Every structure is written in C-alpha cells, then in structure tokens.
PDB file of C-alpha atoms in Angstrom:
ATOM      1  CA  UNK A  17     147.151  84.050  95.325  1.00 40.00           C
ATOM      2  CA  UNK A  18     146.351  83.875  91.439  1.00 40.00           C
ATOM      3  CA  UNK A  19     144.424  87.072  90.890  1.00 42.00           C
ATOM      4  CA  UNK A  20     144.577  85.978  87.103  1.00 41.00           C
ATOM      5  CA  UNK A  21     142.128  82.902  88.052  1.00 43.00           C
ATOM      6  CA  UNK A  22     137.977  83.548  86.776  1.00 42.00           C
ATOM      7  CA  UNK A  23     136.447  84.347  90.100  1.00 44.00           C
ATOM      8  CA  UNK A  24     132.787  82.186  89.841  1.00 45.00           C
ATOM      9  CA  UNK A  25     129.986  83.168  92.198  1.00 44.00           C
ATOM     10  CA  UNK A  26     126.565  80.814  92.641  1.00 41.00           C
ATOM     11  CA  UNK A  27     126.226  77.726  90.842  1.00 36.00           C
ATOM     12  CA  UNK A  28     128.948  78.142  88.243  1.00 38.00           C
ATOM     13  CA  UNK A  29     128.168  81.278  86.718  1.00 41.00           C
ATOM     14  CA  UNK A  30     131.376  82.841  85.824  1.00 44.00           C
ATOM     15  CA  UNK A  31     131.668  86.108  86.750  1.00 83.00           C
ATOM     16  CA  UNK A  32     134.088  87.359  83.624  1.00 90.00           C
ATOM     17  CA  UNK A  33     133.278  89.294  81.073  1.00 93.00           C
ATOM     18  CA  UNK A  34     135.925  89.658  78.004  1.00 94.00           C
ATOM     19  CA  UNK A  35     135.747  91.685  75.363  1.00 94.00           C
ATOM     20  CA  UNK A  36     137.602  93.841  72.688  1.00 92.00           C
ATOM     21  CA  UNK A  37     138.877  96.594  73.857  1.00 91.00           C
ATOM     22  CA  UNK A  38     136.842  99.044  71.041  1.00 90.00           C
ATOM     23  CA  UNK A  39     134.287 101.837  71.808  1.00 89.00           C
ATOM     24  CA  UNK A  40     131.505  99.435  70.447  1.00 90.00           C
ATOM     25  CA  UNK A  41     132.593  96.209  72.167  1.00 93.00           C
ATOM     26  CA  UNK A  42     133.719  98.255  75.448  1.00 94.00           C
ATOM     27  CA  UNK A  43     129.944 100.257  76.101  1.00 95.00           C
ATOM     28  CA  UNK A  44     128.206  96.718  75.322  1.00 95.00           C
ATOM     29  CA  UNK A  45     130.913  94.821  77.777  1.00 96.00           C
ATOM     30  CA  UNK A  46     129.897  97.879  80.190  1.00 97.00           C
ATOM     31  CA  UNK A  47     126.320  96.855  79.973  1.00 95.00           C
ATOM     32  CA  UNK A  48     126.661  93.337  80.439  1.00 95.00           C
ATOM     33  CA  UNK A  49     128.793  93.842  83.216  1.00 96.00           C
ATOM     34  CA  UNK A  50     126.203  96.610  85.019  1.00 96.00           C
ATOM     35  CA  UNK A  51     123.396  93.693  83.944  1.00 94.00           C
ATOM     36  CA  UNK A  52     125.364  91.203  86.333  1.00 93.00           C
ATOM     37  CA  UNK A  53     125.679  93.990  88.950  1.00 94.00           C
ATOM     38  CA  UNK A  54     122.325  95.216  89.128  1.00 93.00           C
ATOM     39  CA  UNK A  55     121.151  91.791  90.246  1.00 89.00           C
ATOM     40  CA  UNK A  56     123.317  92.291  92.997  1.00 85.00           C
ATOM     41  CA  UNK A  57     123.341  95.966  93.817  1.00 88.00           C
ATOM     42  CA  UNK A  58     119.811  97.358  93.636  1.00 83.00           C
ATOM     43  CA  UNK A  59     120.572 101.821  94.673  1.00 89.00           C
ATOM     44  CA  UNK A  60     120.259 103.322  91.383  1.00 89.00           C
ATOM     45  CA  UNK A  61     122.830 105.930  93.374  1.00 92.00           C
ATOM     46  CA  UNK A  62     124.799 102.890  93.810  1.00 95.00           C
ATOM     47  CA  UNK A  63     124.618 101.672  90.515  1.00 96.00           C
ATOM     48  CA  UNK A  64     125.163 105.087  88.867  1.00 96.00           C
ATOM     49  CA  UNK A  65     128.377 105.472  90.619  1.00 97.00           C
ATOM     50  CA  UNK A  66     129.498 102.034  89.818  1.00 97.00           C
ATOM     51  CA  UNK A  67     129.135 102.023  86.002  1.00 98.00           C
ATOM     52  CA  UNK A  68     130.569 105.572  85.288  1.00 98.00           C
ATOM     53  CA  UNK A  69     134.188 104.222  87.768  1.00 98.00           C
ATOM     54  CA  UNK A  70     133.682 101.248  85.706  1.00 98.00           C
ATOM     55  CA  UNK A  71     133.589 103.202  82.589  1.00 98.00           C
ATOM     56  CA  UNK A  72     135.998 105.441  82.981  1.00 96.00           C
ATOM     57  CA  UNK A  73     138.382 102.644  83.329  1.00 96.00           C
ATOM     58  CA  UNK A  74     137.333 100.363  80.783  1.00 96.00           C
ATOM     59  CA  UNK A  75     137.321 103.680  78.380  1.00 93.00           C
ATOM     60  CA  UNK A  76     140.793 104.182  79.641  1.00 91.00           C
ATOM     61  CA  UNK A  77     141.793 100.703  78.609  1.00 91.00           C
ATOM     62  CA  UNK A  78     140.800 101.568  75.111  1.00 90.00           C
ATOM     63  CA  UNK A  79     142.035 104.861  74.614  1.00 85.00           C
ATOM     64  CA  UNK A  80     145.982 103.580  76.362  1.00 80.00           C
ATOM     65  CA  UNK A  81     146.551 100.240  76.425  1.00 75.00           C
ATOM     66  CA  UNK A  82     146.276  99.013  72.757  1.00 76.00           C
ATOM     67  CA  UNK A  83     147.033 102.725  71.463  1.00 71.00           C
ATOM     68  CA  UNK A  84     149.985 101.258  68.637  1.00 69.00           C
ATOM     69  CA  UNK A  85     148.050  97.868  68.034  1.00 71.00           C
ATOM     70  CA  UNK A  86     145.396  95.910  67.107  1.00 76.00           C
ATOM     71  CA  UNK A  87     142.787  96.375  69.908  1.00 74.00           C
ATOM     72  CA  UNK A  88     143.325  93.489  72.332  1.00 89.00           C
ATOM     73  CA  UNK A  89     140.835  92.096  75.033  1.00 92.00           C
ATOM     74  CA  UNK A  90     139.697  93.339  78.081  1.00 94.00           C
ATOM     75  CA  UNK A  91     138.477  91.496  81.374  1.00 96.00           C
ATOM     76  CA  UNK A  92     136.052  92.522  83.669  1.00 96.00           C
ATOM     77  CA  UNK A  93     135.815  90.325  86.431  1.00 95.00           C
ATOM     78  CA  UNK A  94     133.518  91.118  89.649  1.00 94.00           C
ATOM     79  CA  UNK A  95     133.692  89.853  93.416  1.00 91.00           C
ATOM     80  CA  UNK A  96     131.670  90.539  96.048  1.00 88.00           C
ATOM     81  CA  UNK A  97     133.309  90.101  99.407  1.00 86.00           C
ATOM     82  CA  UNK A  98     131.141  91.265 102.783  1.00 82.00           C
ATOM     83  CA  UNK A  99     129.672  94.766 102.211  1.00 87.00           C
ATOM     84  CA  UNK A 100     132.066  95.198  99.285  1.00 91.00           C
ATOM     85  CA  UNK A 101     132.630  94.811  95.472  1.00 93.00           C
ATOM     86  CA  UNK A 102     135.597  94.350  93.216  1.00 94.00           C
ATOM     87  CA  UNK A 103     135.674  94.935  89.828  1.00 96.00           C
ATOM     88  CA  UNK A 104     138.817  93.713  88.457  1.00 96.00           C
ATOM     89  CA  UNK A 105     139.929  94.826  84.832  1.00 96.00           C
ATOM     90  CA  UNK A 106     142.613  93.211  82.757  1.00 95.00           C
ATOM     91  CA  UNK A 107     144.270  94.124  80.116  1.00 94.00           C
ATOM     92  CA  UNK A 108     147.450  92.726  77.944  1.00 91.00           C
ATOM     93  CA  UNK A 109     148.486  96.575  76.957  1.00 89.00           C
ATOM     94  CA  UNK A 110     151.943  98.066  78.131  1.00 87.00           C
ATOM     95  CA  UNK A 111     152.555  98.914  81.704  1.00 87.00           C
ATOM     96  CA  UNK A 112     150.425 101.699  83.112  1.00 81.00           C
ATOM     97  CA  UNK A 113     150.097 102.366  86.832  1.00 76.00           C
ATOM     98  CA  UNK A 114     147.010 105.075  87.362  1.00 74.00           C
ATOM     99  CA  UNK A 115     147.759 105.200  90.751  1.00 68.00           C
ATOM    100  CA  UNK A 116     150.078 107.958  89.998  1.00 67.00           C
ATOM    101  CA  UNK A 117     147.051 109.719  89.488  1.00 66.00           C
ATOM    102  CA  UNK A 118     146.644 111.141  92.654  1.00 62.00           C
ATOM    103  CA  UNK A 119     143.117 113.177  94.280  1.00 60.00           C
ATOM    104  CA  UNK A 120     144.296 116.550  93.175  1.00 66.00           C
ATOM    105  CA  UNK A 121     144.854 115.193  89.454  1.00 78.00           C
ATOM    106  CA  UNK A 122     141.446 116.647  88.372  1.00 84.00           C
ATOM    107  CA  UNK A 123     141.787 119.461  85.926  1.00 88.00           C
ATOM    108  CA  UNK A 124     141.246 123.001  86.871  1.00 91.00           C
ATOM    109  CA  UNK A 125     138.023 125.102  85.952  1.00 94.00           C
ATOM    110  CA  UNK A 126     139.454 128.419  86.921  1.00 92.00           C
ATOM    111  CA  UNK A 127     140.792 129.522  83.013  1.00 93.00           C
ATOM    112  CA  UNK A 128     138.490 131.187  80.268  1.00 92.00           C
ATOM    113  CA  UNK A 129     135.812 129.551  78.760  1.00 92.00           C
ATOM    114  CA  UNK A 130     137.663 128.637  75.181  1.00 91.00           C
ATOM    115  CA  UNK A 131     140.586 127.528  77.505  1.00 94.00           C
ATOM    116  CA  UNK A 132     138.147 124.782  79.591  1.00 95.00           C
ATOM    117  CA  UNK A 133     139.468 121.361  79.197  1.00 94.00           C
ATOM    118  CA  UNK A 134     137.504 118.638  77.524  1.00 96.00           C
ATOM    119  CA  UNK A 135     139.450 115.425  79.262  1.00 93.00           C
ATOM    120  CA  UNK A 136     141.282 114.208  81.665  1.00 92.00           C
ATOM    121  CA  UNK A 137     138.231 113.939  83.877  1.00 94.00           C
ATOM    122  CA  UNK A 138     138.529 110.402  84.182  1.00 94.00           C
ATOM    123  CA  UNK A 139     141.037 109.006  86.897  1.00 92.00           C
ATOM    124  CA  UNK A 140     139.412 111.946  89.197  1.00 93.00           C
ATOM    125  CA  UNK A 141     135.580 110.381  88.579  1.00 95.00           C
ATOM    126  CA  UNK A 142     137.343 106.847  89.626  1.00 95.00           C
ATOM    127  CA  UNK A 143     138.480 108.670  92.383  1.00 92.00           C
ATOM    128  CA  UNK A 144     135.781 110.145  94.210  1.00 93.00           C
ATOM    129  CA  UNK A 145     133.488 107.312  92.398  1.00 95.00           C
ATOM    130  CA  UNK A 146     135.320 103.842  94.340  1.00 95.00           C
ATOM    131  CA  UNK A 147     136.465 103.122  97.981  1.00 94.00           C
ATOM    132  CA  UNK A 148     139.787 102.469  96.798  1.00 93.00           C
ATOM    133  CA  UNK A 149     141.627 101.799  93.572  1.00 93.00           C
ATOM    134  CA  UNK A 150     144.514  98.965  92.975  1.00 93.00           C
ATOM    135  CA  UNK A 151     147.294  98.130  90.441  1.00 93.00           C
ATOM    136  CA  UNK A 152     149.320  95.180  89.933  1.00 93.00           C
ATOM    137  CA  UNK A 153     151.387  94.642  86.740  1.00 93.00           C
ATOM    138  CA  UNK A 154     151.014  90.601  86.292  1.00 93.00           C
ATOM    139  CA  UNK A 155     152.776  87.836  84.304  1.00 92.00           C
ATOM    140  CA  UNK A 156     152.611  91.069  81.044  1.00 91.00           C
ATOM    141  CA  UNK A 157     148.931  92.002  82.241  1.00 93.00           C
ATOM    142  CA  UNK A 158     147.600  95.473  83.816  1.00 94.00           C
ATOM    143  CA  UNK A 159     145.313  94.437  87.267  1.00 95.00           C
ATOM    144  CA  UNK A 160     143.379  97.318  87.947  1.00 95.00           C
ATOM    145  CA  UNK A 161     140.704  96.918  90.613  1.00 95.00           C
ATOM    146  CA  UNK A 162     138.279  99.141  91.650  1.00 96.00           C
ATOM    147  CA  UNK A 163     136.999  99.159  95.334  1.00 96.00           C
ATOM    148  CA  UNK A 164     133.500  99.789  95.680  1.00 96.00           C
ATOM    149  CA  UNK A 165     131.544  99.519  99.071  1.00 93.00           C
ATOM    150  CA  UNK A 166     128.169  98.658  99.135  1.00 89.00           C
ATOM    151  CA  UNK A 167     127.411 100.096 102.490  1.00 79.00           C
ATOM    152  CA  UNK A 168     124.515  97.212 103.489  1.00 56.00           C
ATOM    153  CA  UNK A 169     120.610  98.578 102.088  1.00 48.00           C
ATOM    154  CA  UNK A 170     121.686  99.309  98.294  1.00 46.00           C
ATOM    155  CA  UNK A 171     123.345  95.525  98.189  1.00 47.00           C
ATOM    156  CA  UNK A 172     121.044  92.239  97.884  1.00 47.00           C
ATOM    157  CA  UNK A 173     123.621  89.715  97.956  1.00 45.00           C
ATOM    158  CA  UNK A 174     120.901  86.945  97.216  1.00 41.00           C
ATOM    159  CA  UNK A 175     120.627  83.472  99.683  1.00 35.00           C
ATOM    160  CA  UNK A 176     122.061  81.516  97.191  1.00 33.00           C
ATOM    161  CA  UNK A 177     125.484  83.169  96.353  1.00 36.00           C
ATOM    162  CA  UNK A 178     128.323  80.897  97.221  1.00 34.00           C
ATOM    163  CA  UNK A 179     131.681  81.212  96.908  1.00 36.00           C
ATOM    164  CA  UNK A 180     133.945  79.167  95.120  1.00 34.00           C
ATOM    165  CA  UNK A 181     137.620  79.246  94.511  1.00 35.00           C
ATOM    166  CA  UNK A 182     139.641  82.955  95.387  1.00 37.00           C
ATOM    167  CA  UNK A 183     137.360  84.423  97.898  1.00 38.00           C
ATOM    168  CA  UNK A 184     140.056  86.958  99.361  1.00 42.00           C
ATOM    169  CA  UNK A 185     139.977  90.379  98.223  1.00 44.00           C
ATOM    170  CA  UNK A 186     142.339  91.358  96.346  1.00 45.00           C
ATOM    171  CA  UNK A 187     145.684  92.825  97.303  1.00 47.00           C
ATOM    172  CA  UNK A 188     145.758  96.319  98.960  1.00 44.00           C
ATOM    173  CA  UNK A 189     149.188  97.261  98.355  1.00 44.00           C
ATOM    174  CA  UNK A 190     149.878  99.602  96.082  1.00 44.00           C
ATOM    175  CA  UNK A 191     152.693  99.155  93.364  1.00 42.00           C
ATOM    176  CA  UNK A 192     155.175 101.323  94.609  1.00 38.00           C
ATOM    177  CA  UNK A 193     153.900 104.423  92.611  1.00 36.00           C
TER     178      UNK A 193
ATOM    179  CA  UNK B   2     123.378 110.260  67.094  1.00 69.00           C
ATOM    180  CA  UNK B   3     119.909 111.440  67.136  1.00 92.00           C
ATOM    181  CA  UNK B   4     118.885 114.992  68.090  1.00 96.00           C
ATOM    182  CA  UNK B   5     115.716 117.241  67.324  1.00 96.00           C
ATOM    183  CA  UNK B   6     115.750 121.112  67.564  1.00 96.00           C
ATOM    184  CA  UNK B   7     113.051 123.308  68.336  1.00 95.00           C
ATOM    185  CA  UNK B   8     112.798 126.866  68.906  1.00 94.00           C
ATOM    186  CA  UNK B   9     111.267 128.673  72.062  1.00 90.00           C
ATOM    187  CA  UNK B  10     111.386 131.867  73.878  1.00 86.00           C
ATOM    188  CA  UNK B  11     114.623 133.059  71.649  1.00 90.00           C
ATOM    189  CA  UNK B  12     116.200 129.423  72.674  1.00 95.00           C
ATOM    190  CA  UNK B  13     117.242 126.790  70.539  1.00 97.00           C
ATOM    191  CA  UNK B  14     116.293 123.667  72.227  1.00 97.00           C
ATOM    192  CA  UNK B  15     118.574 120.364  71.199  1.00 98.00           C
ATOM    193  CA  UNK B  16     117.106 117.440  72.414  1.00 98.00           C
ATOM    194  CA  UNK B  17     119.130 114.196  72.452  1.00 98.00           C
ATOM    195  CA  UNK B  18     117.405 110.959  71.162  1.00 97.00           C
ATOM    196  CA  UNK B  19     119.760 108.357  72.937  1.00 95.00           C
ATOM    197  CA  UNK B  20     120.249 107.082  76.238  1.00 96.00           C
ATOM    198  CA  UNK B  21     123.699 107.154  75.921  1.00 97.00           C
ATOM    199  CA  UNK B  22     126.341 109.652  75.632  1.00 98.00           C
ATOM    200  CA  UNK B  23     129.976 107.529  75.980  1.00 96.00           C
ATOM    201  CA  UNK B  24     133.224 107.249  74.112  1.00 95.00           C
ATOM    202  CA  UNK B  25     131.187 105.217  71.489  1.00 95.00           C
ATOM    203  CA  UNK B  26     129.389 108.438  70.675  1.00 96.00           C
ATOM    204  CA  UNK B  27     131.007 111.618  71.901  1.00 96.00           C
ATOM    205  CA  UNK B  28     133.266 112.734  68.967  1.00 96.00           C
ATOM    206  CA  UNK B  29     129.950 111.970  66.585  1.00 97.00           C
ATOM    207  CA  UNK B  30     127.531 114.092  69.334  1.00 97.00           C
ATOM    208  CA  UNK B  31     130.357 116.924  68.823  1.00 97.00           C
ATOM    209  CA  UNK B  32     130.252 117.160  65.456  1.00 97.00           C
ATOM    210  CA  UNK B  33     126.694 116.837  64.853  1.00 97.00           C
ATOM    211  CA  UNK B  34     125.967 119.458  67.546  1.00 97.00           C
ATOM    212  CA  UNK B  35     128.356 122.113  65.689  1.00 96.00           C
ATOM    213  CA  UNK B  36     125.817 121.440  62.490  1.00 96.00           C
ATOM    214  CA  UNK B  37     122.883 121.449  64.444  1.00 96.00           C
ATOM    215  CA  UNK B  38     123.638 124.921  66.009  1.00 96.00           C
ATOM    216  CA  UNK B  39     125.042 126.875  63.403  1.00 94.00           C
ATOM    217  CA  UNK B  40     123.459 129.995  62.995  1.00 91.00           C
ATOM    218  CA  UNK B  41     120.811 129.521  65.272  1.00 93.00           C
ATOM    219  CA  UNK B  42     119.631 131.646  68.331  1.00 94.00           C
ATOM    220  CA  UNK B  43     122.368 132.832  70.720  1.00 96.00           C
ATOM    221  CA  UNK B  44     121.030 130.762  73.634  1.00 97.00           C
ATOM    222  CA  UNK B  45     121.205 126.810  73.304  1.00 98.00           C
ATOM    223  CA  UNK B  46     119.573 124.416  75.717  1.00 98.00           C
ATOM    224  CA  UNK B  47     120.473 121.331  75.698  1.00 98.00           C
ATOM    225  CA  UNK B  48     117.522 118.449  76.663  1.00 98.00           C
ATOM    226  CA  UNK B  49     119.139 115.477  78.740  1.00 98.00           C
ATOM    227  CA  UNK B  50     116.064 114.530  79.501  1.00 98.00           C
ATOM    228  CA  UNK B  51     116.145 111.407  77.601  1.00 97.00           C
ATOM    229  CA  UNK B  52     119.954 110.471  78.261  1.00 98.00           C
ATOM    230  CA  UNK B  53     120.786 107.804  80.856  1.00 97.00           C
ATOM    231  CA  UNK B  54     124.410 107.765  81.474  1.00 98.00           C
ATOM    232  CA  UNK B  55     127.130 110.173  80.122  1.00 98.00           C
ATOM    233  CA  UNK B  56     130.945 109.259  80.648  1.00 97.00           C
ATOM    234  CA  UNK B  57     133.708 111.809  80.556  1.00 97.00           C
ATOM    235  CA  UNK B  58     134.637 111.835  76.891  1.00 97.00           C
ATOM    236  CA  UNK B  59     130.637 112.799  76.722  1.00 98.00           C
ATOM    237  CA  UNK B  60     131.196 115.489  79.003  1.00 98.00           C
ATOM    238  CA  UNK B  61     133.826 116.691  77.211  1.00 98.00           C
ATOM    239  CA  UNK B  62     131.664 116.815  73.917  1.00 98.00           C
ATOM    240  CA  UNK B  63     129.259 118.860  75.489  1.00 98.00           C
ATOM    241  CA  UNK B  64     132.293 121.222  76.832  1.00 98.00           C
ATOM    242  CA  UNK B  65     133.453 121.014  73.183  1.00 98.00           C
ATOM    243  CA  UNK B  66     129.667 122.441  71.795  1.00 98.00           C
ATOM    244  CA  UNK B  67     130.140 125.437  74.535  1.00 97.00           C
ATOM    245  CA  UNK B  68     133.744 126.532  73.278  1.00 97.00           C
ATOM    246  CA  UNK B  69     133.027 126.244  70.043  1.00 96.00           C
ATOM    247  CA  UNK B  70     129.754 128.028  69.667  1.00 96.00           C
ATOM    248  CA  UNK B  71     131.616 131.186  71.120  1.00 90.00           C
ATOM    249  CA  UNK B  72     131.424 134.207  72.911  1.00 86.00           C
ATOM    250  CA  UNK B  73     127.830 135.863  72.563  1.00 92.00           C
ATOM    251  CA  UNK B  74     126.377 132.663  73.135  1.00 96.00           C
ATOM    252  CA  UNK B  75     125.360 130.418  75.285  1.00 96.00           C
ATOM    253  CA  UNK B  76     124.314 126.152  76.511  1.00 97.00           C
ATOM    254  CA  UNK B  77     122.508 125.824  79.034  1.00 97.00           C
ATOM    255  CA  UNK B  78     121.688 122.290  79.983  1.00 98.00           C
ATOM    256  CA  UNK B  79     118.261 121.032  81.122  1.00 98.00           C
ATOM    257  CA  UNK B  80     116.649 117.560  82.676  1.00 98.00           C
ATOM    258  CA  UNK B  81     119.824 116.043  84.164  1.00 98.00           C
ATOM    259  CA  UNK B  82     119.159 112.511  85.059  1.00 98.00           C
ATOM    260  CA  UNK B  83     120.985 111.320  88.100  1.00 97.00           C
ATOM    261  CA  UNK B  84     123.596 109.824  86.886  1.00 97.00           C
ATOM    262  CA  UNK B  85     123.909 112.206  84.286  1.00 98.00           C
ATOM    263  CA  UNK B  86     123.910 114.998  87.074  1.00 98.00           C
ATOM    264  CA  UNK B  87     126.405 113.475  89.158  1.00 98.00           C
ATOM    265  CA  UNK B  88     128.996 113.477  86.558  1.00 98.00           C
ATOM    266  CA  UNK B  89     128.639 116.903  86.437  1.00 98.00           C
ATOM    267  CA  UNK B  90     128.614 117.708  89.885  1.00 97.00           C
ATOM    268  CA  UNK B  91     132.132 115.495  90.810  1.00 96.00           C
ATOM    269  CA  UNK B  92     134.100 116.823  87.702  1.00 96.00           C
ATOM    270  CA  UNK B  93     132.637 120.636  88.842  1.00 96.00           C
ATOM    271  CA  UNK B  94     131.617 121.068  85.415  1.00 97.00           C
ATOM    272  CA  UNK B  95     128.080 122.018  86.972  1.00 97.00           C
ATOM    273  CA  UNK B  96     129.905 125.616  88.147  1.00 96.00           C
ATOM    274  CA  UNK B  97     130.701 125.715  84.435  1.00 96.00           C
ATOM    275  CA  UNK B  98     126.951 125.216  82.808  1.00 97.00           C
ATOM    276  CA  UNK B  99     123.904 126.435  84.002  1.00 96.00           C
ATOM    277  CA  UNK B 100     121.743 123.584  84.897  1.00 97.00           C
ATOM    278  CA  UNK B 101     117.942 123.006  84.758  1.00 96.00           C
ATOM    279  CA  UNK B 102     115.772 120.537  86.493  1.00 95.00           C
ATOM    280  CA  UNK B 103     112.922 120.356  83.832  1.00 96.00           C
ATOM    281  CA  UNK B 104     112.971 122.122  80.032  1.00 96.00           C
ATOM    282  CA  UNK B 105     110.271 124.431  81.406  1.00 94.00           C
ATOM    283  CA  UNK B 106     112.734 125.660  84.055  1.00 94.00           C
ATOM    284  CA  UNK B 107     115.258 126.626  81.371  1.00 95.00           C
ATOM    285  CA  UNK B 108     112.476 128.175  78.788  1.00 93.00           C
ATOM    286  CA  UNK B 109     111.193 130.207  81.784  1.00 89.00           C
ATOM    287  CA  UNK B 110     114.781 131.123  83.380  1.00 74.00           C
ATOM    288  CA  UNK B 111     114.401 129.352  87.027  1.00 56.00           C
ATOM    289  CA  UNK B 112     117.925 127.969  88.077  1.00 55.00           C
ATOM    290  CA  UNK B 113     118.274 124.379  89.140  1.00 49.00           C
TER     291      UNK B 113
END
C-alpha cells in the first residue's frame, strides 16, 4: 500500500499537517496537530502522553534530519483505526532508523550531579509514551509512525468519522534494525 | 521567556510566565535562568505552576540551571502539572529534583 498517500477522515478533511521543520514552525505544527487530536481523544492523560511522543519526534526531525541544510518539511499525518491511533511523520532528511534505539537506551542517573545528562531523553519518552513505534525508509523519505492505543473511554471517535482511501494500519515490520 | 523572582523563607522563587517549555524555548529558559539566579539565595524553587507541557530539551534546561548553579545550592521544583510531571517521572529525573505539589509545600518543606 502507498503509505505516502494523505490519509482523509470525515467529509474531506485532510488529516496532514506540513510544516518546516524549525523550532517555531515545529511547536505550532505540534499544536495544530494536538488541536485535531483532542477532538478525537478527550483523557487529558491520554492527550499528555500523545503530544510529548509526538514531540519528541517531531523535535527529533529538526534537530537530525535537515542538520547540513536548509530546514525542509515535515508531515504529520494521523489515523485512527479501532481503539488505535497513528501518527505518521515524514520527513525528506537522510536515512535514520530510531528503532535502533532500543528500551534500555535511556540515559543513566546514577553519576554526580555536574555529570547528569541534559539529552538524549527523547527516543526513551517515545518509548514508554506509544504502543509501538515503526520505520520505513520510502521513495528518499523517513516513515516514522508512532502507535498509540486509545484503550476505549479516553477516545470519542465521533458518529460521523468515515473512512476514505488507506484504512489499514500501517506496516508492523520493522526495518531490519 | 518570561520569569518573575521573589524571595521567601531563604528561597528564591522563579516563576515561569509561559505555558510552554519546548525546543523553541529551552536554550533561551537556560540562559535566562543562569541571570536570573546569580547571586541569589542558595535554595531555588522553581514555579511550574503556570507551564503546560515541557519536552525533553526543556527538561534538559532545567537539568542545565541545577549543574550550573553548583554545589552549595540547590532547585527544587514546585506545581508540576500533569503532563509536566509525567515527563519527569518516565525520564527518572523526578529521583533527581525534589518535587512539590503546591509552592506552599516547597516554602514550608513538605515533600511531594
């Protein structure tokens, strides 16, 4: 299937959000993209969770992907599917798989206090944060997918959501890595 | 980056004026943070009260204001909102800091 395609949800509102992959653009994209979710999702727990995985990744994006270049665009597309919800992130930035980043990649606490580390926090919030977490290098773009499951009373998927176009989830299968 | 300071029972209380604490922000929050507590009481607490959502390049910032005020002193954090809580909690950064429910907790000592 074209995981590349605009997934649309209701009557025709696209589900996409673009935007440049800067710290200004990227925390405004964030908030338009929690805006679309909170119709949808209504556990402020939920929520929470949701927009710190999603930010984390989207901050990732920014920091990696157009490191040597002109800041490029980044796509945040969302599906719900049953009692789950896929964000999908694109990005036109050289190859990176996170999925390397395993659950023991968090940082260690146990050193003096001018020794405690200030990153690398990230991937291990996206971790404990989403269900599961995907990668697919596509046609020159980074797929990233975060898997988030809305566990039935925090999700208010609304009578009139339809489907239209992909409605599959997307691929499970990780790259190898 | 907005903050206020006040002073109460031999603390230096920051309190941050924005909802947001994110990559937009954090190296700006570090650096205005060094200014804000330089030379001030040994003890800093550090009012969340008002702040919404932090991200991990703001929790490094506020990691950054512990190291660098030093040995001898001290940030404590106070009013952790959710969201704000639960970053510290999954990164174990809440081991780290100690953490207040309320400002009045902090002022008076009582351990979240």
């Amino acid at each position: 299937m074209n995981l590349s395609t605009p997934i649309r949800i209701g009557s025709g509102n696209a589900t996409e959000f673009s935007f440049a992959a800067s710290e200004l653009d990227a925390r405004a994209g964030i908030q338009r993209v929690m805006s679309f979710v909170g119709t949808k999702v209504t556990g402020p727990d939920l929520l929470g969770s949701i927009e710190i995985a999603l930010s984390e990744a989207v901050n990732n994006v920014v920091e990696h992907a157009y490191a040597d270049q002109q800041p490029g665009k980044v796509a945040v597309s969302c599906v719900y599917l049953a009692d789950m919800l896929y964000i999908k992130l694109r990005d036109s930035g050289p190859a990176f798989d996170p999925v390397t980043c395993q659950e023991d990649c968090a940082p260690t606490l146990d050193l003096p206090r001018d020794a405690l580390p200030e990153g690398g926090f990230g991937w291990p919030l996206i971790r404990e944060l989403t269900q599961d977490v995907t990668y697919h290098r596509v046609g020159g773009e980074n797929h990233l997918t975060l898997h988030f499951s809305l566990g039935g009373e925090d999700f208010d998927l609304g009578s009139e959501t339809v489907f239209h176009g992909d409605t599959k989830p997307p691929q499970s299968d990780h790259n190898g890595a | 980056m907005s903050l206020s300071s006040s002073i109460a029972h031999d603390a230096h209380i920051v309190t941050v004026h924005s909802p947001r604490i994110d990559a937009a922000i954090a190296i700006q929050f570090k650096e205005d943070m060094r200014q804000e507590t330089d030379g001030t009481p040994d003890r800093v607490i550090l009012d969340l009260s008002g702040v919404d959502f932090i991200d991990s390049s703001g929790l490094g910032a506020i990691v950054a204001t512990m190291k660098h005020l030093g040995d001898g002193r001290t940030l404590d954090l106070a009013g952790l909102t959710p969201t704000v809580e639960k970053v510290f909690r999954l990164t174990g950064m809440d081991s780290i800091f100690n953490l207040f429910s309320t400002l009045e907790d902090a002022t008076s000592d009582n351990r979240a």
